[in-house]
């Protein structure tokens, strides 16, 4: 189905970059390969709810995108106004049914607002949150709705705020390397 303003190719490119950046961020934190692999998977799948909406409810998803464009609402505001649920919550719910690990589910549900997750540790959720914001900053795509800013209160709470400049460089390098590929 066609949804004006939505591109599967752009969603895939964005998700792949978020996965790569989230994995790189977690690798910087230490040798925990499982945490880095979870971050990569979570980054790839963080927007799966958009795909589910576009494929199964194209008219409704189109209304969400129209509301964003016409009234300047954020994606979360538009989704709540029309669907009463966000693409992250929808995707996280389905990933739970499908048996995905909790860190991946949390990353999907809370990637825009990690402070609402009760975790006191930096997990794939934090990596996906940072990666998503950095990819939106360094690899802007005019057809992809912008995400919110970094949740600095959350990043301070999990004691990683001082690592942001290093992560910013990592994500910028990944985005630049991707732009140079044919």
mmCIF file with all atom_site columns, C-alpha atoms in Angstrom:
data_model
loop_
_atom_site.group_PDB
_atom_site.id
_atom_site.type_symbol
_atom_site.label_atom_id
_atom_site.label_alt_id
_atom_site.label_comp_id
_atom_site.label_asym_id
_atom_site.label_entity_id
_atom_site.label_seq_id
_atom_site.pdbx_PDB_ins_code
_atom_site.Cartn_x
_atom_site.Cartn_y
_atom_site.Cartn_z
_atom_site.occupancy
_atom_site.B_iso_or_equiv
_atom_site.pdbx_formal_charge
_atom_site.auth_seq_id
_atom_site.auth_comp_id
_atom_site.auth_asym_id
_atom_site.auth_atom_id
_atom_site.pdbx_PDB_model_num
ATOM 1   C CA . UNK A 1 1   ? 0.000  0.000   0.000  1.00 0.00 ? 1   UNK A CA 1
ATOM 2   C CA . UNK A 1 2   ? 1.087  3.536   -0.742 1.00 0.00 ? 2   UNK A CA 1
ATOM 3   C CA . UNK A 1 3   ? 1.108  6.113   2.044  1.00 0.00 ? 3   UNK A CA 1
ATOM 4   C CA . UNK A 1 4   ? 1.923  9.649   0.938  1.00 0.00 ? 4   UNK A CA 1
ATOM 5   C CA . UNK A 1 5   ? 4.997  10.822  2.835  1.00 0.00 ? 5   UNK A CA 1
ATOM 6   C CA . UNK A 1 6   ? 6.166  7.317   3.757  1.00 0.00 ? 6   UNK A CA 1
ATOM 7   C CA . UNK A 1 7   ? 8.934  5.375   2.055  1.00 0.00 ? 7   UNK A CA 1
ATOM 8   C CA . UNK A 1 8   ? 9.927  1.845   2.938  1.00 0.00 ? 8   UNK A CA 1
ATOM 9   C CA . UNK A 1 9   ? 13.396 2.497   1.495  1.00 0.00 ? 9   UNK A CA 1
ATOM 10  C CA . UNK A 1 10  ? 13.893 5.539   3.734  1.00 0.00 ? 10  UNK A CA 1
ATOM 11  C CA . UNK A 1 11  ? 12.602 3.631   6.770  1.00 0.00 ? 11  UNK A CA 1
ATOM 12  C CA . UNK A 1 12  ? 15.019 0.779   6.065  1.00 0.00 ? 12  UNK A CA 1
ATOM 13  C CA . UNK A 1 13  ? 17.988 3.137   5.538  1.00 0.00 ? 13  UNK A CA 1
ATOM 14  C CA . UNK A 1 14  ? 17.182 5.014   8.765  1.00 0.00 ? 14  UNK A CA 1
ATOM 15  C CA . UNK A 1 15  ? 16.682 1.809   10.769 1.00 0.00 ? 15  UNK A CA 1
ATOM 16  C CA . UNK A 1 16  ? 19.917 0.283   9.482  1.00 0.00 ? 16  UNK A CA 1
ATOM 17  C CA . UNK A 1 17  ? 21.873 3.394   10.458 1.00 0.00 ? 17  UNK A CA 1
ATOM 18  C CA . UNK A 1 18  ? 20.261 3.524   13.909 1.00 0.00 ? 18  UNK A CA 1
ATOM 19  C CA . UNK A 1 19  ? 21.165 -0.141  14.391 1.00 0.00 ? 19  UNK A CA 1
ATOM 20  C CA . UNK A 1 20  ? 24.776 0.437   13.352 1.00 0.00 ? 20  UNK A CA 1
ATOM 21  C CA . UNK A 1 21  ? 25.129 3.509   15.562 1.00 0.00 ? 21  UNK A CA 1
ATOM 22  C CA . UNK A 1 22  ? 23.454 1.863   18.576 1.00 0.00 ? 22  UNK A CA 1
ATOM 23  C CA . UNK A 1 23  ? 25.749 -1.146  18.231 1.00 0.00 ? 23  UNK A CA 1
ATOM 24  C CA . UNK A 1 24  ? 28.829 1.101   17.996 1.00 0.00 ? 24  UNK A CA 1
ATOM 25  C CA . UNK A 1 25  ? 27.710 3.007   21.112 1.00 0.00 ? 25  UNK A CA 1
ATOM 26  C CA . UNK A 1 26  ? 27.284 -0.211  23.099 1.00 0.00 ? 26  UNK A CA 1
ATOM 27  C CA . UNK A 1 27  ? 30.636 -1.571  21.892 1.00 0.00 ? 27  UNK A CA 1
ATOM 28  C CA . UNK A 1 28  ? 32.293 1.564   23.297 1.00 0.00 ? 28  UNK A CA 1
ATOM 29  C CA . UNK A 1 29  ? 30.838 0.645   26.684 1.00 0.00 ? 29  UNK A CA 1
ATOM 30  C CA . UNK A 1 30  ? 32.748 -2.611  26.966 1.00 0.00 ? 30  UNK A CA 1
ATOM 31  C CA . UNK A 1 31  ? 33.147 -6.140  25.701 1.00 0.00 ? 31  UNK A CA 1
ATOM 32  C CA . UNK A 1 32  ? 29.502 -7.256  26.198 1.00 0.00 ? 32  UNK A CA 1
ATOM 33  C CA . UNK A 1 33  ? 28.781 -8.668  22.722 1.00 0.00 ? 33  UNK A CA 1
ATOM 34  C CA . UNK A 1 34  ? 25.178 -9.599  23.630 1.00 0.00 ? 34  UNK A CA 1
ATOM 35  C CA . UNK A 1 35  ? 24.412 -6.000  24.669 1.00 0.00 ? 35  UNK A CA 1
ATOM 36  C CA . UNK A 1 36  ? 25.888 -4.702  21.390 1.00 0.00 ? 36  UNK A CA 1
ATOM 37  C CA . UNK A 1 37  ? 23.926 -7.304  19.388 1.00 0.00 ? 37  UNK A CA 1
ATOM 38  C CA . UNK A 1 38  ? 20.703 -6.392  21.243 1.00 0.00 ? 38  UNK A CA 1
ATOM 39  C CA . UNK A 1 39  ? 21.365 -2.720  20.470 1.00 0.00 ? 39  UNK A CA 1
ATOM 40  C CA . UNK A 1 40  ? 21.830 -3.486  16.777 1.00 0.00 ? 40  UNK A CA 1
ATOM 41  C CA . UNK A 1 41  ? 18.611 -5.540  16.646 1.00 0.00 ? 41  UNK A CA 1
ATOM 42  C CA . UNK A 1 42  ? 16.740 -2.886  18.652 1.00 0.00 ? 42  UNK A CA 1
ATOM 43  C CA . UNK A 1 43  ? 17.961 -0.154  16.295 1.00 0.00 ? 43  UNK A CA 1
ATOM 44  C CA . UNK A 1 44  ? 16.892 -2.118  13.245 1.00 0.00 ? 44  UNK A CA 1
ATOM 45  C CA . UNK A 1 45  ? 13.442 -2.727  14.704 1.00 0.00 ? 45  UNK A CA 1
ATOM 46  C CA . UNK A 1 46  ? 12.768 0.451   16.704 1.00 0.00 ? 46  UNK A CA 1
ATOM 47  C CA . UNK A 1 47  ? 10.355 1.796   14.050 1.00 0.00 ? 47  UNK A CA 1
ATOM 48  C CA . UNK A 1 48  ? 8.688  -1.505  13.111 1.00 0.00 ? 48  UNK A CA 1
ATOM 49  C CA . UNK A 1 49  ? 5.392  -0.022  14.287 1.00 0.00 ? 49  UNK A CA 1
ATOM 50  C CA . UNK A 1 50  ? 5.545  2.431   11.357 1.00 0.00 ? 50  UNK A CA 1
ATOM 51  C CA . UNK A 1 51  ? 5.861  -0.461  8.933  1.00 0.00 ? 51  UNK A CA 1
ATOM 52  C CA . UNK A 1 52  ? 2.965  -2.289  10.583 1.00 0.00 ? 52  UNK A CA 1
ATOM 53  C CA . UNK A 1 53  ? 0.793  0.826   10.352 1.00 0.00 ? 53  UNK A CA 1
ATOM 54  C CA . UNK A 1 54  ? 1.766  1.590   6.751  1.00 0.00 ? 54  UNK A CA 1
ATOM 55  C CA . UNK A 1 55  ? 1.130  -1.995  5.649  1.00 0.00 ? 55  UNK A CA 1
ATOM 56  C CA . UNK A 1 56  ? -2.076 -2.670  7.594  1.00 0.00 ? 56  UNK A CA 1
ATOM 57  C CA . UNK A 1 57  ? -3.665 0.740   8.146  1.00 0.00 ? 57  UNK A CA 1
ATOM 58  C CA . UNK A 1 58  ? -2.366 2.927   5.307  1.00 0.00 ? 58  UNK A CA 1
ATOM 59  C CA . UNK A 1 59  ? -5.288 5.373   5.419  1.00 0.00 ? 59  UNK A CA 1
ATOM 60  C CA . UNK A 1 60  ? -4.965 5.892   9.162  1.00 0.00 ? 60  UNK A CA 1
ATOM 61  C CA . UNK A 1 61  ? -1.166 6.182   8.999  1.00 0.00 ? 61  UNK A CA 1
ATOM 62  C CA . UNK A 1 62  ? -1.583 8.684   6.174  1.00 0.00 ? 62  UNK A CA 1
ATOM 63  C CA . UNK A 1 63  ? -3.820 10.762  8.446  1.00 0.00 ? 63  UNK A CA 1
ATOM 64  C CA . UNK A 1 64  ? -1.085 10.721  11.107 1.00 0.00 ? 64  UNK A CA 1
ATOM 65  C CA . UNK A 1 65  ? 1.484  11.997  8.597  1.00 0.00 ? 65  UNK A CA 1
ATOM 66  C CA . UNK A 1 66  ? -0.965 14.628  7.299  1.00 0.00 ? 66  UNK A CA 1
ATOM 67  C CA . UNK A 1 67  ? -1.633 15.886  10.834 1.00 0.00 ? 67  UNK A CA 1
ATOM 68  C CA . UNK A 1 68  ? 2.114  16.223  11.396 1.00 0.00 ? 68  UNK A CA 1
ATOM 69  C CA . UNK A 1 69  ? 2.552  18.154  8.171  1.00 0.00 ? 69  UNK A CA 1
ATOM 70  C CA . UNK A 1 70  ? -0.499 20.405  8.441  1.00 0.00 ? 70  UNK A CA 1
ATOM 71  C CA . UNK A 1 71  ? -0.431 21.188  12.158 1.00 0.00 ? 71  UNK A CA 1
ATOM 72  C CA . UNK A 1 72  ? 3.268  20.754  12.930 1.00 0.00 ? 72  UNK A CA 1
ATOM 73  C CA . UNK A 1 73  ? 2.606  18.051  15.506 1.00 0.00 ? 73  UNK A CA 1
ATOM 74  C CA . UNK A 1 74  ? 5.273  15.572  16.494 1.00 0.00 ? 74  UNK A CA 1
ATOM 75  C CA . UNK A 1 75  ? 4.791  11.993  15.369 1.00 0.00 ? 75  UNK A CA 1
ATOM 76  C CA . UNK A 1 76  ? 3.903  10.950  18.920 1.00 0.00 ? 76  UNK A CA 1
ATOM 77  C CA . UNK A 1 77  ? 1.314  13.737  19.265 1.00 0.00 ? 77  UNK A CA 1
ATOM 78  C CA . UNK A 1 78  ? -0.264 12.884  15.919 1.00 0.00 ? 78  UNK A CA 1
ATOM 79  C CA . UNK A 1 79  ? -0.320 9.151   16.650 1.00 0.00 ? 79  UNK A CA 1
ATOM 80  C CA . UNK A 1 80  ? -1.913 9.698   20.051 1.00 0.00 ? 80  UNK A CA 1
ATOM 81  C CA . UNK A 1 81  ? -4.516 12.053  18.551 1.00 0.00 ? 81  UNK A CA 1
ATOM 82  C CA . UNK A 1 82  ? -5.546 9.614   15.833 1.00 0.00 ? 82  UNK A CA 1
ATOM 83  C CA . UNK A 1 83  ? -4.622 6.139   17.107 1.00 0.00 ? 83  UNK A CA 1
ATOM 84  C CA . UNK A 1 84  ? -4.362 6.633   20.891 1.00 0.00 ? 84  UNK A CA 1
ATOM 85  C CA . UNK A 1 85  ? -1.142 4.596   20.680 1.00 0.00 ? 85  UNK A CA 1
ATOM 86  C CA . UNK A 1 86  ? 2.319  5.271   19.257 1.00 0.00 ? 86  UNK A CA 1
ATOM 87  C CA . UNK A 1 87  ? 4.161  3.268   16.620 1.00 0.00 ? 87  UNK A CA 1
ATOM 88  C CA . UNK A 1 88  ? 6.719  2.413   19.330 1.00 0.00 ? 88  UNK A CA 1
ATOM 89  C CA . UNK A 1 89  ? 4.064  1.017   21.668 1.00 0.00 ? 89  UNK A CA 1
ATOM 90  C CA . UNK A 1 90  ? 2.446  -0.941  18.852 1.00 0.00 ? 90  UNK A CA 1
ATOM 91  C CA . UNK A 1 91  ? 5.776  -2.353  17.684 1.00 0.00 ? 91  UNK A CA 1
ATOM 92  C CA . UNK A 1 92  ? 6.880  -3.164  21.240 1.00 0.00 ? 92  UNK A CA 1
ATOM 93  C CA . UNK A 1 93  ? 3.606  -4.959  21.965 1.00 0.00 ? 93  UNK A CA 1
ATOM 94  C CA . UNK A 1 94  ? 3.988  -7.149  18.888 1.00 0.00 ? 94  UNK A CA 1
ATOM 95  C CA . UNK A 1 95  ? 7.669  -7.817  19.624 1.00 0.00 ? 95  UNK A CA 1
ATOM 96  C CA . UNK A 1 96  ? 6.593  -8.980  23.084 1.00 0.00 ? 96  UNK A CA 1
ATOM 97  C CA . UNK A 1 97  ? 4.109  -11.395 21.521 1.00 0.00 ? 97  UNK A CA 1
ATOM 98  C CA . UNK A 1 98  ? 6.829  -12.611 19.174 1.00 0.00 ? 98  UNK A CA 1
ATOM 99  C CA . UNK A 1 99  ? 9.215  -13.325 22.073 1.00 0.00 ? 99  UNK A CA 1
ATOM 100 C CA . UNK A 1 100 ? 11.883 -10.665 21.541 1.00 0.00 ? 100 UNK A CA 1
ATOM 101 C CA . UNK A 1 101 ? 14.184 -9.909  24.502 1.00 0.00 ? 101 UNK A CA 1
ATOM 102 C CA . UNK A 1 102 ? 13.047 -7.236  26.958 1.00 0.00 ? 102 UNK A CA 1
ATOM 103 C CA . UNK A 1 103 ? 15.846 -4.762  26.081 1.00 0.00 ? 103 UNK A CA 1
ATOM 104 C CA . UNK A 1 104 ? 14.746 -4.824  22.426 1.00 0.00 ? 104 UNK A CA 1
ATOM 105 C CA . UNK A 1 105 ? 11.071 -4.372  23.362 1.00 0.00 ? 105 UNK A CA 1
ATOM 106 C CA . UNK A 1 106 ? 11.904 -1.470  25.707 1.00 0.00 ? 106 UNK A CA 1
ATOM 107 C CA . UNK A 1 107 ? 13.991 0.139   22.965 1.00 0.00 ? 107 UNK A CA 1
ATOM 108 C CA . UNK A 1 108 ? 11.028 0.044   20.610 1.00 0.00 ? 108 UNK A CA 1
ATOM 109 C CA . UNK A 1 109 ? 8.484  1.370   23.099 1.00 0.00 ? 109 UNK A CA 1
ATOM 110 C CA . UNK A 1 110 ? 10.589 4.112   24.704 1.00 0.00 ? 110 UNK A CA 1
ATOM 111 C CA . UNK A 1 111 ? 13.069 5.187   21.995 1.00 0.00 ? 111 UNK A CA 1
ATOM 112 C CA . UNK A 1 112 ? 11.683 8.751   21.951 1.00 0.00 ? 112 UNK A CA 1
ATOM 113 C CA . UNK A 1 113 ? 11.161 8.998   25.706 1.00 0.00 ? 113 UNK A CA 1
ATOM 114 C CA . UNK A 1 114 ? 13.586 6.704   27.573 1.00 0.00 ? 114 UNK A CA 1
ATOM 115 C CA . UNK A 1 115 ? 13.022 8.547   30.845 1.00 0.00 ? 115 UNK A CA 1
ATOM 116 C CA . UNK A 1 116 ? 9.633  6.836   31.102 1.00 0.00 ? 116 UNK A CA 1
ATOM 117 C CA . UNK A 1 117 ? 11.339 3.432   31.341 1.00 0.00 ? 117 UNK A CA 1
ATOM 118 C CA . UNK A 1 118 ? 12.199 2.618   34.963 1.00 0.00 ? 118 UNK A CA 1
ATOM 119 C CA . UNK A 1 119 ? 15.698 1.293   34.175 1.00 0.00 ? 119 UNK A CA 1
ATOM 120 C CA . UNK A 1 120 ? 18.595 2.877   36.033 1.00 0.00 ? 120 UNK A CA 1
ATOM 121 C CA . UNK A 1 121 ? 21.176 1.345   33.688 1.00 0.00 ? 121 UNK A CA 1
ATOM 122 C CA . UNK A 1 122 ? 22.339 2.264   30.221 1.00 0.00 ? 122 UNK A CA 1
ATOM 123 C CA . UNK A 1 123 ? 21.035 -0.490  27.939 1.00 0.00 ? 123 UNK A CA 1
ATOM 124 C CA . UNK A 1 124 ? 20.140 -0.816  24.278 1.00 0.00 ? 124 UNK A CA 1
ATOM 125 C CA . UNK A 1 125 ? 17.263 1.591   24.997 1.00 0.00 ? 125 UNK A CA 1
ATOM 126 C CA . UNK A 1 126 ? 19.692 4.409   25.714 1.00 0.00 ? 126 UNK A CA 1
ATOM 127 C CA . UNK A 1 127 ? 21.873 3.449   22.755 1.00 0.00 ? 127 UNK A CA 1
ATOM 128 C CA . UNK A 1 128 ? 18.881 3.456   20.380 1.00 0.00 ? 128 UNK A CA 1
ATOM 129 C CA . UNK A 1 129 ? 17.614 6.752   21.795 1.00 0.00 ? 129 UNK A CA 1
ATOM 130 C CA . UNK A 1 130 ? 20.985 8.428   21.232 1.00 0.00 ? 130 UNK A CA 1
ATOM 131 C CA . UNK A 1 131 ? 21.543 6.725   17.860 1.00 0.00 ? 131 UNK A CA 1
ATOM 132 C CA . UNK A 1 132 ? 18.086 7.738   16.590 1.00 0.00 ? 132 UNK A CA 1
ATOM 133 C CA . UNK A 1 133 ? 18.677 11.381  17.525 1.00 0.00 ? 133 UNK A CA 1
ATOM 134 C CA . UNK A 1 134 ? 22.177 11.373  16.008 1.00 0.00 ? 134 UNK A CA 1
ATOM 135 C CA . UNK A 1 135 ? 21.076 9.729   12.760 1.00 0.00 ? 135 UNK A CA 1
ATOM 136 C CA . UNK A 1 136 ? 18.317 12.329  12.468 1.00 0.00 ? 136 UNK A CA 1
ATOM 137 C CA . UNK A 1 137 ? 20.929 15.037  13.028 1.00 0.00 ? 137 UNK A CA 1
ATOM 138 C CA . UNK A 1 138 ? 23.697 13.739  10.741 1.00 0.00 ? 138 UNK A CA 1
ATOM 139 C CA . UNK A 1 139 ? 21.699 11.908  8.071  1.00 0.00 ? 139 UNK A CA 1
ATOM 140 C CA . UNK A 1 140 ? 18.648 14.105  7.656  1.00 0.00 ? 140 UNK A CA 1
ATOM 141 C CA . UNK A 1 141 ? 15.985 12.773  5.362  1.00 0.00 ? 141 UNK A CA 1
ATOM 142 C CA . UNK A 1 142 ? 13.381 15.261  4.243  1.00 0.00 ? 142 UNK A CA 1
ATOM 143 C CA . UNK A 1 143 ? 10.813 12.465  3.926  1.00 0.00 ? 143 UNK A CA 1
ATOM 144 C CA . UNK A 1 144 ? 11.265 11.120  7.441  1.00 0.00 ? 144 UNK A CA 1
ATOM 145 C CA . UNK A 1 145 ? 9.506  12.871  10.316 1.00 0.00 ? 145 UNK A CA 1
ATOM 146 C CA . UNK A 1 146 ? 11.956 14.249  12.860 1.00 0.00 ? 146 UNK A CA 1
ATOM 147 C CA . UNK A 1 147 ? 12.332 12.679  16.244 1.00 0.00 ? 147 UNK A CA 1
ATOM 148 C CA . UNK A 1 148 ? 12.529 14.617  19.456 1.00 0.00 ? 148 UNK A CA 1
ATOM 149 C CA . UNK A 1 149 ? 15.679 15.828  21.110 1.00 0.00 ? 149 UNK A CA 1
ATOM 150 C CA . UNK A 1 150 ? 17.861 13.843  23.441 1.00 0.00 ? 150 UNK A CA 1
ATOM 151 C CA . UNK A 1 151 ? 16.385 13.158  26.871 1.00 0.00 ? 151 UNK A CA 1
ATOM 152 C CA . UNK A 1 152 ? 19.201 14.728  28.885 1.00 0.00 ? 152 UNK A CA 1
ATOM 153 C CA . UNK A 1 153 ? 17.529 13.976  32.225 1.00 0.00 ? 153 UNK A CA 1
ATOM 154 C CA . UNK A 1 154 ? 17.568 10.278  31.348 1.00 0.00 ? 154 UNK A CA 1
ATOM 155 C CA . UNK A 1 155 ? 21.186 10.395  30.141 1.00 0.00 ? 155 UNK A CA 1
ATOM 156 C CA . UNK A 1 156 ? 22.226 12.104  33.393 1.00 0.00 ? 156 UNK A CA 1
ATOM 157 C CA . UNK A 1 157 ? 20.220 9.587   35.442 1.00 0.00 ? 157 UNK A CA 1
ATOM 158 C CA . UNK A 1 158 ? 22.047 6.641   33.854 1.00 0.00 ? 158 UNK A CA 1
ATOM 159 C CA . UNK A 1 159 ? 25.354 8.543   34.161 1.00 0.00 ? 159 UNK A CA 1
ATOM 160 C CA . UNK A 1 160 ? 26.430 8.678   30.495 1.00 0.00 ? 160 UNK A CA 1
ATOM 161 C CA . UNK A 1 161 ? 26.024 12.364  29.637 1.00 0.00 ? 161 UNK A CA 1
ATOM 162 C CA . UNK A 1 162 ? 29.801 12.892  29.432 1.00 0.00 ? 162 UNK A CA 1
ATOM 163 C CA . UNK A 1 163 ? 30.048 10.219  26.696 1.00 0.00 ? 163 UNK A CA 1
ATOM 164 C CA . UNK A 1 164 ? 27.801 12.130  24.268 1.00 0.00 ? 164 UNK A CA 1
ATOM 165 C CA . UNK A 1 165 ? 30.613 13.903  22.372 1.00 0.00 ? 165 UNK A CA 1
ATOM 166 C CA . UNK A 1 166 ? 32.327 10.570  21.683 1.00 0.00 ? 166 UNK A CA 1
ATOM 167 C CA . UNK A 1 167 ? 29.045 8.946   20.583 1.00 0.00 ? 167 UNK A CA 1
ATOM 168 C CA . UNK A 1 168 ? 28.253 11.951  18.427 1.00 0.00 ? 168 UNK A CA 1
ATOM 169 C CA . UNK A 1 169 ? 31.561 11.446  16.599 1.00 0.00 ? 169 UNK A CA 1
ATOM 170 C CA . UNK A 1 170 ? 30.886 7.729   16.148 1.00 0.00 ? 170 UNK A CA 1
ATOM 171 C CA . UNK A 1 171 ? 27.438 8.325   14.672 1.00 0.00 ? 171 UNK A CA 1
ATOM 172 C CA . UNK A 1 172 ? 28.619 11.181  12.464 1.00 0.00 ? 172 UNK A CA 1
ATOM 173 C CA . UNK A 1 173 ? 31.375 8.959   11.049 1.00 0.00 ? 173 UNK A CA 1
ATOM 174 C CA . UNK A 1 174 ? 28.902 6.120   10.367 1.00 0.00 ? 174 UNK A CA 1
ATOM 175 C CA . UNK A 1 175 ? 26.494 8.503   8.624  1.00 0.00 ? 175 UNK A CA 1
ATOM 176 C CA . UNK A 1 176 ? 29.264 10.101  6.551  1.00 0.00 ? 176 UNK A CA 1
ATOM 177 C CA . UNK A 1 177 ? 30.604 6.687   5.514  1.00 0.00 ? 177 UNK A CA 1
ATOM 178 C CA . UNK A 1 178 ? 27.108 5.672   4.414  1.00 0.00 ? 178 UNK A CA 1
ATOM 179 C CA . UNK A 1 179 ? 26.611 8.870   2.374  1.00 0.00 ? 179 UNK A CA 1
ATOM 180 C CA . UNK A 1 180 ? 29.796 8.188   0.436  1.00 0.00 ? 180 UNK A CA 1
ATOM 181 C CA . UNK A 1 181 ? 28.654 4.734   -0.690 1.00 0.00 ? 181 UNK A CA 1
ATOM 182 C CA . UNK A 1 182 ? 27.130 4.622   -4.166 1.00 0.00 ? 182 UNK A CA 1
#
